[in-house]
PDB file of C-alpha atoms in Angstrom:
ATOM      1  CA  UNK A  41      21.471 -18.673  23.982  1.00 45.00           C
ATOM      2  CA  UNK A  42      20.235 -17.059  20.749  1.00 48.00           C
ATOM      3  CA  UNK A  43      16.873 -18.354  19.570  1.00 46.00           C
ATOM      4  CA  UNK A  44      16.887 -19.531  15.935  1.00 42.00           C
ATOM      5  CA  UNK A  45      13.881 -17.443  14.897  1.00 43.00           C
ATOM      6  CA  UNK A  46      13.318 -13.729  15.052  1.00 42.00           C
ATOM      7  CA  UNK A  47      10.362 -14.233  17.351  1.00 46.00           C
ATOM      8  CA  UNK A  48      10.309 -15.518  20.904  1.00 51.00           C
ATOM      9  CA  UNK A  49       6.944 -17.160  21.559  1.00 47.00           C
ATOM     10  CA  UNK A  50       5.021 -19.068  24.186  1.00 40.00           C
ATOM     11  CA  UNK A  51       3.020 -21.982  22.766  1.00 36.00           C
ATOM     12  CA  UNK A  52      -0.408 -20.850  23.800  1.00 32.00           C
ATOM     13  CA  UNK A  53      -3.391 -20.810  21.488  1.00 32.00           C
ATOM     14  CA  UNK A  54      -4.020 -17.133  22.092  1.00 34.00           C
ATOM     15  CA  UNK A  55      -0.586 -16.318  20.692  1.00 35.00           C
ATOM     16  CA  UNK A  56      -2.183 -16.656  17.264  1.00 32.00           C
ATOM     17  CA  UNK A  57      -3.992 -13.408  17.965  1.00 35.00           C
ATOM     18  CA  UNK A  58      -2.070 -10.393  16.733  1.00 39.00           C
ATOM     19  CA  UNK A  59      -1.994  -6.621  16.890  1.00 44.00           C
ATOM     20  CA  UNK A  60      -3.559  -4.528  19.588  1.00 53.00           C
ATOM     21  CA  UNK A  61      -3.644  -6.270  22.962  1.00 48.00           C
ATOM     22  CA  UNK A  62      -6.533  -5.733  25.340  1.00 47.00           C
ATOM     23  CA  UNK A  63      -5.832  -7.466  28.654  1.00 44.00           C
ATOM     24  CA  UNK A  64      -8.010  -8.098  31.679  1.00 49.00           C
ATOM     25  CA  UNK A  65      -8.526  -4.757  33.383  1.00 52.00           C
ATOM     26  CA  UNK A  66      -8.345  -4.236  37.132  1.00 56.00           C
ATOM     27  CA  UNK A  67      -9.828  -0.753  36.786  1.00 48.00           C
ATOM     28  CA  UNK A  68     -12.090  -0.533  39.843  1.00 47.00           C
ATOM     29  CA  UNK A  69      -9.388  -1.523  42.338  1.00 52.00           C
ATOM     30  CA  UNK A  70      -6.834   0.589  40.575  1.00 53.00           C
ATOM     31  CA  UNK A  71      -9.021   3.700  40.442  1.00 47.00           C
ATOM     32  CA  UNK A  72      -9.322   3.633  44.219  1.00 47.00           C
ATOM     33  CA  UNK A  73      -5.568   3.195  44.629  1.00 49.00           C
ATOM     34  CA  UNK A  74      -4.714   5.979  42.174  1.00 53.00           C
ATOM     35  CA  UNK A  75      -6.701   8.540  44.106  1.00 50.00           C
ATOM     36  CA  UNK A  76      -4.543   8.004  47.191  1.00 62.00           C
ATOM     37  CA  UNK A  77      -1.041   7.892  45.666  1.00 80.00           C
ATOM     38  CA  UNK A  78       1.306   9.940  47.836  1.00 85.00           C
ATOM     39  CA  UNK A  79       3.699  12.212  45.935  1.00 88.00           C
ATOM     40  CA  UNK A  80       7.305  11.108  45.580  1.00 93.00           C
ATOM     41  CA  UNK A  81      10.133  13.210  47.061  1.00 93.00           C
ATOM     42  CA  UNK A  82      11.553  15.976  44.890  1.00 91.00           C
ATOM     43  CA  UNK A  83      14.826  14.048  44.667  1.00 94.00           C
ATOM     44  CA  UNK A  84      13.849  10.408  45.136  1.00 96.00           C
ATOM     45  CA  UNK A  85      16.313   7.612  45.773  1.00 97.00           C
ATOM     46  CA  UNK A  86      16.343   4.627  43.445  1.00 98.00           C
ATOM     47  CA  UNK A  87      14.493   2.379  45.882  1.00 97.00           C
ATOM     48  CA  UNK A  88      11.883   4.832  47.201  1.00 97.00           C
ATOM     49  CA  UNK A  89       8.569   2.991  46.828  1.00 97.00           C
ATOM     50  CA  UNK A  90       5.470   4.356  45.149  1.00 96.00           C
ATOM     51  CA  UNK A  91       2.055   2.946  44.346  1.00 96.00           C
ATOM     52  CA  UNK A  92       1.426   1.406  40.914  1.00 97.00           C
ATOM     53  CA  UNK A  93      -0.108   3.537  38.213  1.00 96.00           C
ATOM     54  CA  UNK A  94      -2.251   2.802  35.178  1.00 97.00           C
ATOM     55  CA  UNK A  95      -0.733   4.049  31.932  1.00 97.00           C
ATOM     56  CA  UNK A  96      -3.058   2.874  29.164  1.00 97.00           C
ATOM     57  CA  UNK A  97      -4.996  -0.288  28.384  1.00 97.00           C
ATOM     58  CA  UNK A  98      -2.950  -3.260  29.523  1.00 97.00           C
ATOM     59  CA  UNK A  99       0.148  -1.229  30.441  1.00 98.00           C
ATOM     60  CA  UNK A 100       1.013  -0.327  34.046  1.00 98.00           C
ATOM     61  CA  UNK A 101       3.754   1.376  36.033  1.00 98.00           C
ATOM     62  CA  UNK A 102       5.018  -0.872  38.855  1.00 98.00           C
ATOM     63  CA  UNK A 103       8.436   0.669  39.605  1.00 98.00           C
ATOM     64  CA  UNK A 104       9.789   3.023  42.239  1.00 98.00           C
ATOM     65  CA  UNK A 105       9.739   6.801  42.577  1.00 97.00           C
ATOM     66  CA  UNK A 106      12.996   7.061  40.610  1.00 98.00           C
ATOM     67  CA  UNK A 107      13.261   3.933  38.445  1.00 98.00           C
ATOM     68  CA  UNK A 108      10.686   2.570  36.026  1.00 98.00           C
ATOM     69  CA  UNK A 109       9.394  -0.971  35.805  1.00 98.00           C
ATOM     70  CA  UNK A 110       6.615  -1.497  33.279  1.00 98.00           C
ATOM     71  CA  UNK A 111       4.078  -4.327  33.316  1.00 98.00           C
ATOM     72  CA  UNK A 112       2.244  -5.299  30.122  1.00 98.00           C
ATOM     73  CA  UNK A 113      -0.547  -7.803  30.786  1.00 98.00           C
ATOM     74  CA  UNK A 114      -2.527 -10.415  28.872  1.00 97.00           C
ATOM     75  CA  UNK A 115      -4.669 -13.482  29.481  1.00 96.00           C
ATOM     76  CA  UNK A 116      -1.675 -15.629  28.475  1.00 97.00           C
ATOM     77  CA  UNK A 117       0.645 -14.039  31.034  1.00 98.00           C
ATOM     78  CA  UNK A 118       2.559 -10.820  31.499  1.00 98.00           C
ATOM     79  CA  UNK A 119       5.770  -9.115  30.389  1.00 98.00           C
ATOM     80  CA  UNK A 120       7.838  -6.947  32.738  1.00 99.00           C
ATOM     81  CA  UNK A 121      10.347  -4.391  31.482  1.00 98.00           C
ATOM     82  CA  UNK A 122      13.272  -3.663  33.836  1.00 98.00           C
ATOM     83  CA  UNK A 123      13.712  -4.588  37.479  1.00 98.00           C
ATOM     84  CA  UNK A 124      15.171  -1.502  39.199  1.00 98.00           C
ATOM     85  CA  UNK A 125      17.635  -2.351  42.005  1.00 98.00           C
ATOM     86  CA  UNK A 126      17.673  -5.607  43.959  1.00 98.00           C
ATOM     87  CA  UNK A 127      16.099  -4.113  47.090  1.00 98.00           C
ATOM     88  CA  UNK A 128      13.209  -2.766  45.000  1.00 98.00           C
ATOM     89  CA  UNK A 129      12.233  -6.193  43.626  1.00 98.00           C
ATOM     90  CA  UNK A 130       9.816  -7.055  46.492  1.00 98.00           C
ATOM     91  CA  UNK A 131       8.084  -3.706  45.982  1.00 98.00           C
ATOM     92  CA  UNK A 132       7.698  -4.364  42.265  1.00 98.00           C
ATOM     93  CA  UNK A 133       6.084  -7.717  43.039  1.00 98.00           C
ATOM     94  CA  UNK A 134       3.836  -6.051  45.621  1.00 98.00           C
ATOM     95  CA  UNK A 135       2.769  -3.443  43.050  1.00 98.00           C
ATOM     96  CA  UNK A 136       1.899  -6.191  40.580  1.00 98.00           C
ATOM     97  CA  UNK A 137      -0.265  -7.859  43.235  1.00 98.00           C
ATOM     98  CA  UNK A 138      -1.872  -4.542  44.192  1.00 97.00           C
ATOM     99  CA  UNK A 139      -3.140  -4.244  40.624  1.00 97.00           C
ATOM    100  CA  UNK A 140      -4.760  -7.654  40.907  1.00 97.00           C
ATOM    101  CA  UNK A 141      -2.162  -9.560  38.871  1.00 98.00           C
ATOM    102  CA  UNK A 142      -0.055 -12.544  39.922  1.00 98.00           C
ATOM    103  CA  UNK A 143       3.746 -12.099  39.690  1.00 98.00           C
ATOM    104  CA  UNK A 144       3.965 -15.828  38.930  1.00 98.00           C
ATOM    105  CA  UNK A 145       2.238 -15.044  35.623  1.00 98.00           C
ATOM    106  CA  UNK A 146       5.138 -12.834  34.479  1.00 98.00           C
ATOM    107  CA  UNK A 147       6.576 -14.909  31.634  1.00 98.00           C
ATOM    108  CA  UNK A 148       9.279 -12.575  30.315  1.00 98.00           C
ATOM    109  CA  UNK A 149      11.472  -9.878  31.834  1.00 98.00           C
ATOM    110  CA  UNK A 150      12.985  -7.474  29.298  1.00 98.00           C
ATOM    111  CA  UNK A 151      15.865  -5.052  29.889  1.00 98.00           C
ATOM    112  CA  UNK A 152      16.516  -1.514  28.689  1.00 98.00           C
ATOM    113  CA  UNK A 153      20.213  -1.376  29.575  1.00 98.00           C
ATOM    114  CA  UNK A 154      22.838  -3.123  31.651  1.00 98.00           C
ATOM    115  CA  UNK A 155      23.204  -0.848  34.696  1.00 98.00           C
ATOM    116  CA  UNK A 156      22.435  -1.715  38.304  1.00 98.00           C
ATOM    117  CA  UNK A 157      19.567   0.779  38.614  1.00 98.00           C
ATOM    118  CA  UNK A 158      17.591  -1.020  35.885  1.00 98.00           C
ATOM    119  CA  UNK A 159      19.039  -4.540  35.951  1.00 98.00           C
ATOM    120  CA  UNK A 160      19.886  -4.987  39.635  1.00 98.00           C
ATOM    121  CA  UNK A 161      16.524  -6.509  40.554  1.00 98.00           C
ATOM    122  CA  UNK A 162      16.162  -8.743  37.512  1.00 98.00           C
ATOM    123  CA  UNK A 163      17.910 -11.809  38.977  1.00 98.00           C
ATOM    124  CA  UNK A 164      15.611 -11.836  42.025  1.00 98.00           C
ATOM    125  CA  UNK A 165      12.489 -11.128  39.996  1.00 98.00           C
ATOM    126  CA  UNK A 166      13.334 -13.884  37.510  1.00 98.00           C
ATOM    127  CA  UNK A 167      13.971 -16.327  40.342  1.00 98.00           C
ATOM    128  CA  UNK A 168      10.740 -15.438  42.144  1.00 98.00           C
ATOM    129  CA  UNK A 169       8.499 -15.434  39.072  1.00 98.00           C
ATOM    130  CA  UNK A 170      10.156 -18.091  36.918  1.00 98.00           C
ATOM    131  CA  UNK A 171      10.212 -15.610  34.013  1.00 98.00           C
ATOM    132  CA  UNK A 172      12.680 -15.834  31.157  1.00 98.00           C
ATOM    133  CA  UNK A 173      15.014 -12.844  30.829  1.00 98.00           C
ATOM    134  CA  UNK A 174      15.482 -11.385  27.344  1.00 98.00           C
ATOM    135  CA  UNK A 175      18.113  -8.847  26.293  1.00 98.00           C
ATOM    136  CA  UNK A 176      20.080  -7.687  23.278  1.00 98.00           C
ATOM    137  CA  UNK A 177      23.833  -8.145  23.054  1.00 97.00           C
ATOM    138  CA  UNK A 178      26.074  -6.996  24.626  1.00 97.00           C
ATOM    139  CA  UNK A 179      23.625  -6.343  27.459  1.00 98.00           C
ATOM    140  CA  UNK A 180      22.797 -10.061  27.651  1.00 98.00           C
ATOM    141  CA  UNK A 181      26.416 -10.981  28.374  1.00 98.00           C
ATOM    142  CA  UNK A 182      26.696  -8.162  30.916  1.00 98.00           C
ATOM    143  CA  UNK A 183      23.547  -9.410  32.668  1.00 98.00           C
ATOM    144  CA  UNK A 184      25.020 -12.892  32.917  1.00 98.00           C
ATOM    145  CA  UNK A 185      28.280 -11.509  34.330  1.00 98.00           C
ATOM    146  CA  UNK A 186      26.673  -8.898  36.560  1.00 98.00           C
ATOM    147  CA  UNK A 187      28.591  -6.006  34.975  1.00 96.00           C
ATOM    148  CA  UNK A 188      29.513  -4.629  31.586  1.00 96.00           C
ATOM    149  CA  UNK A 189      32.974  -4.035  30.155  1.00 97.00           C
ATOM    150  CA  UNK A 190      35.077  -1.088  28.985  1.00 97.00           C
ATOM    151  CA  UNK A 191      32.628  -0.514  26.157  1.00 97.00           C
ATOM    152  CA  UNK A 192      30.288   0.929  28.788  1.00 98.00           C
ATOM    153  CA  UNK A 193      31.012   4.660  29.141  1.00 98.00           C
ATOM    154  CA  UNK A 194      30.388   4.384  32.921  1.00 98.00           C
ATOM    155  CA  UNK A 195      32.336   1.143  33.412  1.00 98.00           C
ATOM    156  CA  UNK A 196      34.685   2.529  36.098  1.00 97.00           C
ATOM    157  CA  UNK A 197      31.892   4.037  38.192  1.00 97.00           C
ATOM    158  CA  UNK A 198      28.898   1.670  37.989  1.00 97.00           C
ATOM    159  CA  UNK A 199      28.501  -1.057  40.590  1.00 97.00           C
ATOM    160  CA  UNK A 200      28.077  -4.747  39.756  1.00 98.00           C
ATOM    161  CA  UNK A 201      24.737  -6.477  40.288  1.00 98.00           C
ATOM    162  CA  UNK A 202      23.466 -10.016  40.815  1.00 98.00           C
ATOM    163  CA  UNK A 203      24.196 -12.083  37.677  1.00 98.00           C
ATOM    164  CA  UNK A 204      21.258 -13.390  35.663  1.00 98.00           C
ATOM    165  CA  UNK A 205      21.710 -16.963  34.388  1.00 95.00           C
ATOM    166  CA  UNK A 206      20.752 -18.051  30.853  1.00 94.00           C
ATOM    167  CA  UNK A 207      19.659 -14.757  29.318  1.00 98.00           C
ATOM    168  CA  UNK A 208      17.926 -15.223  25.977  1.00 98.00           C
ATOM    169  CA  UNK A 209      19.353 -13.105  23.178  1.00 98.00           C
ATOM    170  CA  UNK A 210      17.158 -10.972  20.949  1.00 98.00           C
ATOM    171  CA  UNK A 211      18.213  -8.965  17.905  1.00 98.00           C
ATOM    172  CA  UNK A 212      17.425  -5.481  16.709  1.00 98.00           C
ATOM    173  CA  UNK A 213      13.901  -5.524  15.286  1.00 98.00           C
ATOM    174  CA  UNK A 214      12.998  -8.895  16.825  1.00 98.00           C
ATOM    175  CA  UNK A 215       9.701  -9.293  18.682  1.00 98.00           C
ATOM    176  CA  UNK A 216       8.802 -10.989  21.961  1.00 98.00           C
ATOM    177  CA  UNK A 217       5.336 -12.523  21.624  1.00 98.00           C
ATOM    178  CA  UNK A 218       3.111 -13.779  24.414  1.00 98.00           C
ATOM    179  CA  UNK A 219      -0.569 -14.347  23.730  1.00 96.00           C
ATOM    180  CA  UNK A 220      -1.850 -11.102  22.251  1.00 95.00           C
ATOM    181  CA  UNK A 221       1.302  -9.216  23.274  1.00 98.00           C
ATOM    182  CA  UNK A 222       4.005  -8.236  20.793  1.00 98.00           C
ATOM    183  CA  UNK A 223       6.911  -6.134  22.085  1.00 98.00           C
ATOM    184  CA  UNK A 224       9.638  -5.180  19.595  1.00 98.00           C
ATOM    185  CA  UNK A 225      13.283  -4.513  20.460  1.00 98.00           C
ATOM    186  CA  UNK A 226      15.116  -1.538  18.921  1.00 98.00           C
ATOM    187  CA  UNK A 227      18.885  -1.150  19.226  1.00 98.00           C
ATOM    188  CA  UNK A 228      19.571   2.240  20.828  1.00 98.00           C
ATOM    189  CA  UNK A 229      23.163   2.038  22.134  1.00 98.00           C
ATOM    190  CA  UNK A 230      25.075   5.012  23.489  1.00 97.00           C
ATOM    191  CA  UNK A 231      24.257   5.326  27.150  1.00 98.00           C
ATOM    192  CA  UNK A 232      25.412   1.691  27.237  1.00 98.00           C
ATOM    193  CA  UNK A 233      26.464  -0.608  24.384  1.00 98.00           C
ATOM    194  CA  UNK A 234      23.425  -2.861  24.914  1.00 98.00           C
ATOM    195  CA  UNK A 235      20.867  -0.090  25.202  1.00 98.00           C
ATOM    196  CA  UNK A 236      17.486  -1.228  23.889  1.00 98.00           C
ATOM    197  CA  UNK A 237      14.170   0.543  23.442  1.00 98.00           C
ATOM    198  CA  UNK A 238      10.877  -1.369  23.295  1.00 99.00           C
ATOM    199  CA  UNK A 239       7.634  -0.619  21.471  1.00 98.00           C
ATOM    200  CA  UNK A 240       4.170  -2.181  21.556  1.00 98.00           C
ATOM    201  CA  UNK A 241       0.547  -1.333  20.889  1.00 98.00           C
ATOM    202  CA  UNK A 242      -1.836  -1.195  23.824  1.00 97.00           C
ATOM    203  CA  UNK A 243      -5.636  -1.051  23.695  1.00 95.00           C
ATOM    204  CA  UNK A 244      -8.109  -0.237  26.437  1.00 93.00           C
ATOM    205  CA  UNK A 245     -11.454  -1.913  27.079  1.00 91.00           C
ATOM    206  CA  UNK A 246     -13.184   0.586  24.786  1.00 92.00           C
ATOM    207  CA  UNK A 247     -10.906  -0.369  21.908  1.00 93.00           C
ATOM    208  CA  UNK A 248      -8.802   2.810  21.899  1.00 95.00           C
ATOM    209  CA  UNK A 249      -5.295   1.775  20.877  1.00 97.00           C
ATOM    210  CA  UNK A 250      -2.027   3.629  21.383  1.00 98.00           C
ATOM    211  CA  UNK A 251       1.563   3.046  20.288  1.00 98.00           C
ATOM    212  CA  UNK A 252       3.748   2.952  23.394  1.00 98.00           C
ATOM    213  CA  UNK A 253       7.521   3.450  23.317  1.00 98.00           C
ATOM    214  CA  UNK A 254       9.782   2.629  26.247  1.00 98.00           C
ATOM    215  CA  UNK A 255      12.730   4.677  24.993  1.00 98.00           C
ATOM    216  CA  UNK A 256      16.014   3.837  26.673  1.00 98.00           C
ATOM    217  CA  UNK A 257      18.234   6.374  28.408  1.00 98.00           C
ATOM    218  CA  UNK A 258      20.235   8.411  25.885  1.00 98.00           C
ATOM    219  CA  UNK A 259      22.304  10.668  28.138  1.00 97.00           C
ATOM    220  CA  UNK A 260      26.096  10.810  27.512  1.00 98.00           C
ATOM    221  CA  UNK A 261      27.201  10.064  31.073  1.00 97.00           C
ATOM    222  CA  UNK A 262      30.646   8.524  31.546  1.00 97.00           C
ATOM    223  CA  UNK A 263      33.492   7.939  33.937  1.00 97.00           C
ATOM    224  CA  UNK A 264      36.543  10.235  33.790  1.00 95.00           C
ATOM    225  CA  UNK A 265      38.392   8.081  31.260  1.00 96.00           C
ATOM    226  CA  UNK A 266      35.832   7.354  28.538  1.00 97.00           C
ATOM    227  CA  UNK A 267      35.687   9.739  25.578  1.00 97.00           C
ATOM    228  CA  UNK A 268      32.874   9.464  23.064  1.00 98.00           C
ATOM    229  CA  UNK A 269      35.089  11.066  20.417  1.00 97.00           C
ATOM    230  CA  UNK A 270      37.842   8.430  20.749  1.00 97.00           C
ATOM    231  CA  UNK A 271      36.942   6.148  17.851  1.00 97.00           C
ATOM    232  CA  UNK A 272      40.269   4.329  18.095  1.00 97.00           C
ATOM    233  CA  UNK A 273      39.444   3.157  21.607  1.00 97.00           C
ATOM    234  CA  UNK A 274      35.751   2.565  20.881  1.00 97.00           C
ATOM    235  CA  UNK A 275      35.390   1.821  17.150  1.00 98.00           C
ATOM    236  CA  UNK A 276      31.993   2.742  15.771  1.00 98.00           C
ATOM    237  CA  UNK A 277      30.507   3.598  19.165  1.00 98.00           C
ATOM    238  CA  UNK A 278      29.792   7.258  18.397  1.00 98.00           C
ATOM    239  CA  UNK A 279      28.197   6.439  15.046  1.00 98.00           C
ATOM    240  CA  UNK A 280      26.051   3.772  16.726  1.00 98.00           C
ATOM    241  CA  UNK A 281      25.038   6.314  19.385  1.00 98.00           C
ATOM    242  CA  UNK A 282      23.830   8.729  16.736  1.00 98.00           C
ATOM    243  CA  UNK A 283      21.929   5.958  14.935  1.00 98.00           C
ATOM    244  CA  UNK A 284      20.295   5.037  18.237  1.00 98.00           C
ATOM    245  CA  UNK A 285      19.125   8.601  18.745  1.00 98.00           C
ATOM    246  CA  UNK A 286      17.707   8.616  15.214  1.00 98.00           C
ATOM    247  CA  UNK A 287      15.973   5.316  15.936  1.00 98.00           C
ATOM    248  CA  UNK A 288      14.225   6.754  18.994  1.00 98.00           C
ATOM    249  CA  UNK A 289      13.080   9.774  16.985  1.00 98.00           C
ATOM    250  CA  UNK A 290      11.429   7.435  14.459  1.00 98.00           C
ATOM    251  CA  UNK A 291       9.755   5.014  16.889  1.00 98.00           C
ATOM    252  CA  UNK A 292       5.975   4.495  16.765  1.00 98.00           C
ATOM    253  CA  UNK A 293       5.310   6.681  19.770  1.00 98.00           C
ATOM    254  CA  UNK A 294       2.057   8.116  21.032  1.00 98.00           C
ATOM    255  CA  UNK A 295       2.927   7.488  24.690  1.00 98.00           C
ATOM    256  CA  UNK A 296       6.575   7.907  25.729  1.00 98.00           C
ATOM    257  CA  UNK A 297       7.910   5.991  28.730  1.00 98.00           C
ATOM    258  CA  UNK A 298      11.509   6.100  29.975  1.00 98.00           C
ATOM    259  CA  UNK A 299      13.686   4.101  32.420  1.00 98.00           C
ATOM    260  CA  UNK A 300      13.826   7.151  34.690  1.00 98.00           C
ATOM    261  CA  UNK A 301      10.277   8.537  35.003  1.00 98.00           C
ATOM    262  CA  UNK A 302      11.633  12.046  35.554  1.00 97.00           C
ATOM    263  CA  UNK A 303      13.269  12.006  32.099  1.00 97.00           C
ATOM    264  CA  UNK A 304       9.853  12.216  30.430  1.00 98.00           C
ATOM    265  CA  UNK A 305       7.646  13.642  33.218  1.00 97.00           C
ATOM    266  CA  UNK A 306       5.841  10.303  33.439  1.00 97.00           C
ATOM    267  CA  UNK A 307       4.142  10.890  36.781  1.00 96.00           C
ATOM    268  CA  UNK A 308       2.838  14.265  35.623  1.00 96.00           C
ATOM    269  CA  UNK A 309       1.138  12.482  32.700  1.00 97.00           C
ATOM    270  CA  UNK A 310      -0.622   9.655  34.563  1.00 94.00           C
ATOM    271  CA  UNK A 311      -3.792   9.476  36.609  1.00 86.00           C
ATOM    272  CA  UNK A 312      -6.655  11.865  37.359  1.00 85.00           C
ATOM    273  CA  UNK A 313      -4.284  14.521  38.728  1.00 84.00           C
ATOM    274  CA  UNK A 314      -2.185  14.617  35.549  1.00 92.00           C
ATOM    275  CA  UNK A 315      -0.941  18.087  34.652  1.00 95.00           C
ATOM    276  CA  UNK A 316       0.447  17.157  31.231  1.00 97.00           C
ATOM    277  CA  UNK A 317      -1.038  15.108  28.379  1.00 97.00           C
ATOM    278  CA  UNK A 318      -0.279  11.396  28.360  1.00 98.00           C
ATOM    279  CA  UNK A 319      -0.472  11.204  24.576  1.00 98.00           C
ATOM    280  CA  UNK A 320       2.054  13.247  22.598  1.00 98.00           C
ATOM    281  CA  UNK A 321       2.961  12.120  19.094  1.00 98.00           C
ATOM    282  CA  UNK A 322       6.051  14.340  19.116  1.00 98.00           C
ATOM    283  CA  UNK A 323       7.433  13.123  22.445  1.00 98.00           C
ATOM    284  CA  UNK A 324       9.985  10.647  21.073  1.00 98.00           C
ATOM    285  CA  UNK A 325      11.282  13.180  18.567  1.00 98.00           C
ATOM    286  CA  UNK A 326      11.694  15.776  21.313  1.00 98.00           C
ATOM    287  CA  UNK A 327      13.372  13.222  23.609  1.00 98.00           C
ATOM    288  CA  UNK A 328      15.812  12.295  20.823  1.00 98.00           C
ATOM    289  CA  UNK A 329      16.502  15.930  19.964  1.00 98.00           C
ATOM    290  CA  UNK A 330      17.370  16.649  23.588  1.00 98.00           C
ATOM    291  CA  UNK A 331      19.739  13.687  23.629  1.00 98.00           C
ATOM    292  CA  UNK A 332      21.438  14.811  20.413  1.00 98.00           C
ATOM    293  CA  UNK A 333      22.000  18.271  21.873  1.00 98.00           C
ATOM    294  CA  UNK A 334      23.525  16.782  25.039  1.00 98.00           C
ATOM    295  CA  UNK A 335      25.806  14.541  22.993  1.00 98.00           C
ATOM    296  CA  UNK A 336      26.951  17.467  20.860  1.00 98.00           C
ATOM    297  CA  UNK A 337      27.678  19.478  24.018  1.00 98.00           C
ATOM    298  CA  UNK A 338      29.671  16.572  25.430  1.00 98.00           C
ATOM    299  CA  UNK A 339      31.728  16.240  22.238  1.00 98.00           C
ATOM    300  CA  UNK A 340      32.451  19.965  22.309  1.00 97.00           C
ATOM    301  CA  UNK A 341      33.607  19.620  25.901  1.00 96.00           C
ATOM    302  CA  UNK A 342      35.920  16.755  24.910  1.00 96.00           C
ATOM    303  CA  UNK A 343      37.426  18.843  22.114  1.00 95.00           C
ATOM    304  CA  UNK A 344      38.163  21.590  24.607  1.00 94.00           C
ATOM    305  CA  UNK A 345      39.831  19.312  27.159  1.00 89.00           C
ATOM    306  CA  UNK A 346      42.939  17.116  26.886  1.00 75.00           C
ATOM    307  CA  UNK A 347      42.405  13.390  27.037  1.00 71.00           C
ATOM    308  CA  UNK A 348      42.956  11.819  30.500  1.00 65.00           C
ATOM    309  CA  UNK A 349      45.547   9.147  31.092  1.00 61.00           C
ATOM    310  CA  UNK A 350      44.408   5.745  29.861  1.00 55.00           C
ATOM    311  CA  UNK A 351      43.606   2.997  32.374  1.00 49.00           C
TER     312      UNK A 351
END
């Protein structure tokens, strides 16, 4: 169902607070855990577990070695972005507990895009936590069905996942609010039709605030039938893809996070052993520029090859 207002809100007094969110910190326990995080394999599988990581302020990494799940915390409850695959859901809950937070306090689960590696665990996580699932169309419909449609460039190759009942719809530019938290949805289709990036502002205990962008996947992967250049088969899809890339380039973005941590060297930017800076005000622009170059290369490849038989 589509909410009548542009804001989804929980009726809690602290929701009247706005702006930079500073949540309860679990720093002492987390500092000890961070020092002992084992490295992930060079080519991790989607479900390979890893310890949680602190990103900044009230924002935490609770996903696997290969797939991101991001926890944003507040006194009024927490918001989780993405759920990896179904078998990874217990590990995500365990990571939340390891940080000192209660999974039952997750009030919303947001989605980046409607593929099994990011949406496969959402049904279980929503059931276990009681959280409401929020997504932009057409990802919301795909979540409820457990699979997208031919508008998805990878439709013929991606596996279905457990359907998510009663997904709440959110529009481009709408904001999910919970206590002091305010996470804004940005339409960034292309990798999938429902691709959505999320931004919020996170503050640490010392009052240092950063703009965080969870920029959705932008790679032009497809099955053997889909052609990005075929506007007759997919009206407006290529233009929307390019607008999505431009949107990512313009996001408020001091800290870039991505659904696949390897896409933005996330692990190399977190913790005391970080080898790259966490804060980079040009990261979203560089991420978008790389995506635009890959899309241009894909279109050139399509021009050089005959179209496959339609299915």
